[in-house]
Coordinates of C-alpha atoms in Angstrom, one line a residue:
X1 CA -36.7 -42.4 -4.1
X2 CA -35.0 -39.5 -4.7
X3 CA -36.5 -36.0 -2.3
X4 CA -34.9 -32.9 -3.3
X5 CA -35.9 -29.6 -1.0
X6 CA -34.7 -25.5 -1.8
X7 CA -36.1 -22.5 -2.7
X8 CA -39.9 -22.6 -4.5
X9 CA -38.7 -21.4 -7.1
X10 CA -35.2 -23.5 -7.8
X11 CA -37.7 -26.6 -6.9
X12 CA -40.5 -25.9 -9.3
X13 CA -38.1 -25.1 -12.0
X14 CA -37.4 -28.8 -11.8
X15 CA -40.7 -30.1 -11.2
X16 CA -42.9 -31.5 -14.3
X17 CA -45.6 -32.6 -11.8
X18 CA -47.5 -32.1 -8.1
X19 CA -49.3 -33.6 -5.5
X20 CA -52.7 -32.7 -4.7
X21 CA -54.3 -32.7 -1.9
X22 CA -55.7 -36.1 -2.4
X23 CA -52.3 -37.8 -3.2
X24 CA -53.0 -37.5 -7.0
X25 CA -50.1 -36.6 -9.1
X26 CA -51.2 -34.4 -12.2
X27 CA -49.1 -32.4 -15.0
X28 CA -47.9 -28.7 -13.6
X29 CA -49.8 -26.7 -16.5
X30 CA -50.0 -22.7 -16.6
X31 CA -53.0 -22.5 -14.0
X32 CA -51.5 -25.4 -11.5
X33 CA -48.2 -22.9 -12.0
X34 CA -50.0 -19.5 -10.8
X35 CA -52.1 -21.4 -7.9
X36 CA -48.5 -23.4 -6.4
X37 CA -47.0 -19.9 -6.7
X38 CA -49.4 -17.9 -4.9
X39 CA -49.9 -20.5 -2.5
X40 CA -45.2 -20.3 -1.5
X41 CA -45.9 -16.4 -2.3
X42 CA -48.6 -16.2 0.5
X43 CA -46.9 -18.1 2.9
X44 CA -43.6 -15.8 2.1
X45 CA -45.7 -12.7 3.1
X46 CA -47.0 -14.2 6.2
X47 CA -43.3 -14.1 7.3
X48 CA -42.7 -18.1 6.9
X49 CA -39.4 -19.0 5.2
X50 CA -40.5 -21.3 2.6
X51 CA -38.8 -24.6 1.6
X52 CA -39.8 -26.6 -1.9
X53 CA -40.2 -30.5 -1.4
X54 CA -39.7 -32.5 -4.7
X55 CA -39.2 -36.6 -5.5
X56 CA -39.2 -38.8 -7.8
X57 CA -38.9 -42.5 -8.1
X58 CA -35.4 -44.1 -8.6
X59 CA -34.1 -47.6 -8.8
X60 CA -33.1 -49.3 -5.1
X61 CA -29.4 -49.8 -7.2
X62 CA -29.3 -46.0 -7.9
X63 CA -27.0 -45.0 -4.9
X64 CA -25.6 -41.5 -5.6
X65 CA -27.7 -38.7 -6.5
X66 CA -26.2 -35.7 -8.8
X67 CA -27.6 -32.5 -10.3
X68 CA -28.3 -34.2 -13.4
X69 CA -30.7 -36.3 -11.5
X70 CA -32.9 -33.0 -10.5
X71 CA -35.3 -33.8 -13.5
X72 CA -39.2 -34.3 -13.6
X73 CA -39.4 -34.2 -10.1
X74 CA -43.2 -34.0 -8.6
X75 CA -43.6 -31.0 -5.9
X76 CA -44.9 -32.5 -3.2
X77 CA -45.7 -29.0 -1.0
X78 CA -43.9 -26.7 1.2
X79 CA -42.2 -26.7 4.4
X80 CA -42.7 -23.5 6.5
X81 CA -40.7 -22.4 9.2
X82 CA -41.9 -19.1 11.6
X83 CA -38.7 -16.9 11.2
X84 CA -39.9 -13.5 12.9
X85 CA -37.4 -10.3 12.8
X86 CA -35.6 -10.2 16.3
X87 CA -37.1 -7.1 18.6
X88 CA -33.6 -5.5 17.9
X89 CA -34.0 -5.5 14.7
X90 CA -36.1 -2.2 14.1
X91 CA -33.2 -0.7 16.4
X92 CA -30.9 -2.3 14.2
X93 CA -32.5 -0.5 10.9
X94 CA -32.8 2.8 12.2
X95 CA -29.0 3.1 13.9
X96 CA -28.1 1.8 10.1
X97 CA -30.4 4.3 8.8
X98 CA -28.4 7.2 10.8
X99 CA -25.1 6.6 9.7
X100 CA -26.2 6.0 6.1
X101 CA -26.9 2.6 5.6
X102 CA -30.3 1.9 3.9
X103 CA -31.8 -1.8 3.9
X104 CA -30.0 -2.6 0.3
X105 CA -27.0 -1.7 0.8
X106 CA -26.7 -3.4 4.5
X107 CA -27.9 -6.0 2.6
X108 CA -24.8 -5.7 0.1
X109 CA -22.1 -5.2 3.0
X110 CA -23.7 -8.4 4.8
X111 CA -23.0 -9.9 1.3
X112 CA -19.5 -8.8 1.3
X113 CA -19.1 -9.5 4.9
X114 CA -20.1 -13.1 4.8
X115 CA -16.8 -14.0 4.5
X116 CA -16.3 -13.3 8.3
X117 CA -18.1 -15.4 10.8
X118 CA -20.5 -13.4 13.3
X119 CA -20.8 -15.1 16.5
X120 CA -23.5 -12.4 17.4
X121 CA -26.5 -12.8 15.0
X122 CA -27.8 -9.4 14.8
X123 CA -28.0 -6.3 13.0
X124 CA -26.7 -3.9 15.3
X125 CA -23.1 -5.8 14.8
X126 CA -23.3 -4.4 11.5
X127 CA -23.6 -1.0 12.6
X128 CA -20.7 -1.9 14.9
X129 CA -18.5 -3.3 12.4
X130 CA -19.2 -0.1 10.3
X131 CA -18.5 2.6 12.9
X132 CA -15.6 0.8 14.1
X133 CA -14.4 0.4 10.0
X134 CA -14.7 4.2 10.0
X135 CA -13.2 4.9 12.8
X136 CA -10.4 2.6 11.3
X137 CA -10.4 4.8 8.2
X138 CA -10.1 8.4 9.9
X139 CA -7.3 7.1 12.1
X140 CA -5.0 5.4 9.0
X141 CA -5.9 8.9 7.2
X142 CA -4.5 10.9 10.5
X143 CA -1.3 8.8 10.2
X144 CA -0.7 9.0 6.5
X145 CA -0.9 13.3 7.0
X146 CA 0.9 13.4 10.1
X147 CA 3.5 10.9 8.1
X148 CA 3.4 12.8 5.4
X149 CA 3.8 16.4 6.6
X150 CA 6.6 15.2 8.9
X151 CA 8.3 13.8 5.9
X152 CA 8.5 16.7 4.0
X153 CA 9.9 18.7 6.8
X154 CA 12.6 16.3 6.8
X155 CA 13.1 15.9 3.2
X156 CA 12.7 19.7 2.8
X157 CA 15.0 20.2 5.5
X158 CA 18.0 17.8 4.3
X159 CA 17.4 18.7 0.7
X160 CA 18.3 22.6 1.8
X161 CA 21.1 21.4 3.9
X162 CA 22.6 18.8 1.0
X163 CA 23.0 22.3 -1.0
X164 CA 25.7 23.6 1.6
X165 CA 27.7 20.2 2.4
X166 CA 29.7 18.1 0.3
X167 CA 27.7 14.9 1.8
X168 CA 24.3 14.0 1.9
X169 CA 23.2 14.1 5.5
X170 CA 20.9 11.1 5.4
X171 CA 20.6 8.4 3.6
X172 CA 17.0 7.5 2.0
X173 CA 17.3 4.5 4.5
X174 CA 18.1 6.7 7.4
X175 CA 14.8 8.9 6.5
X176 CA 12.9 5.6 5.9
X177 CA 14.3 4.0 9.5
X178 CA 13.6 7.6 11.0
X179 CA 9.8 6.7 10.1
X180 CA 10.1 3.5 12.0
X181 CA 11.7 5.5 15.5

């Protein structure tokens, strides 16, 4: 037997037929479609994450399962797990809110940020994580002006000096090592 489980939707896409209630397995037709969809989409609104469950019956010699395989499956219901919002989480929002995150695009950055693994599981580290990016920002700004400006005094400064002396008085790697000191 082969039991496949994901998202409702990814599931039913694959499924050709369902359970009922009384262990009867009958064609998925247009009205079986809308009642298994309201049945995931009211579970989904109850705050449940939702799980499809799918099988079909294989040969005892058929040993290893692929992709392919994920055909004419019969749905056999739902697994629901209670997954409520943590009490921080309203905090969370609203602290996100403030400094100009909205739910979308926290939702974007947390999409972008996935590469990084968050040993804290809660929202406020995003609102960490972007204050202490900005702060990052305004500081490697401050840097590149105070290099800057300081460069062109020295640059302006050697450049009016070069006019008078038959030499240059610093190299360009003395002004780049100069940067370093």
């Amino acid at each position: 037997m082969l039991v496949v489980k994901g998202a409702p939707e990814e599931i039913i896409q694959h499924c050709t037929y369902f359970e009922t209630d009384e262990k009867n397995i009958q064609k998925i037709d247009a009205k079986a479609l809308e009642k298994i969809r309201s049945v995931y989409s009211s579970l989904e609104m109850k705050g449940f994450r939702v799980l499809g469950i799918a099988w079909r019956e294989e040969n005892i010699e058929h040993t290893h399962a692929v992709v392919s395989d994920e055909t004419e499956l019969t749905l056999s219901g739902f697994a629901a797990f209670l997954d409520p919002p943590k009490e921080s989480a309203k905090s969370a929002l609203s602290a996100l809110n403030d400094i100009g995150l909205s739910v979308d695009s926290a939702v974007d950055f947390a999409k972008e940020a996935a590469d990084m693994i968050l040993l804290n599981h809660d929202l406020r580290v995003l609102y960490d994580g972007v204050i202490e990016g900005r702060r990052t920002f305004g500081n490697i700004m401050k840097y590149i002006m105070k290099g800057t400006s300081s460069n062109f005094g020295n640059i302006f400064s050697i450049a009016g000096a070069a006019l008078f002396l038959p030499f240059l008085p610093m190299l360009p790697t003395q002004i780049l090592l100069n940067n370093f000191l």
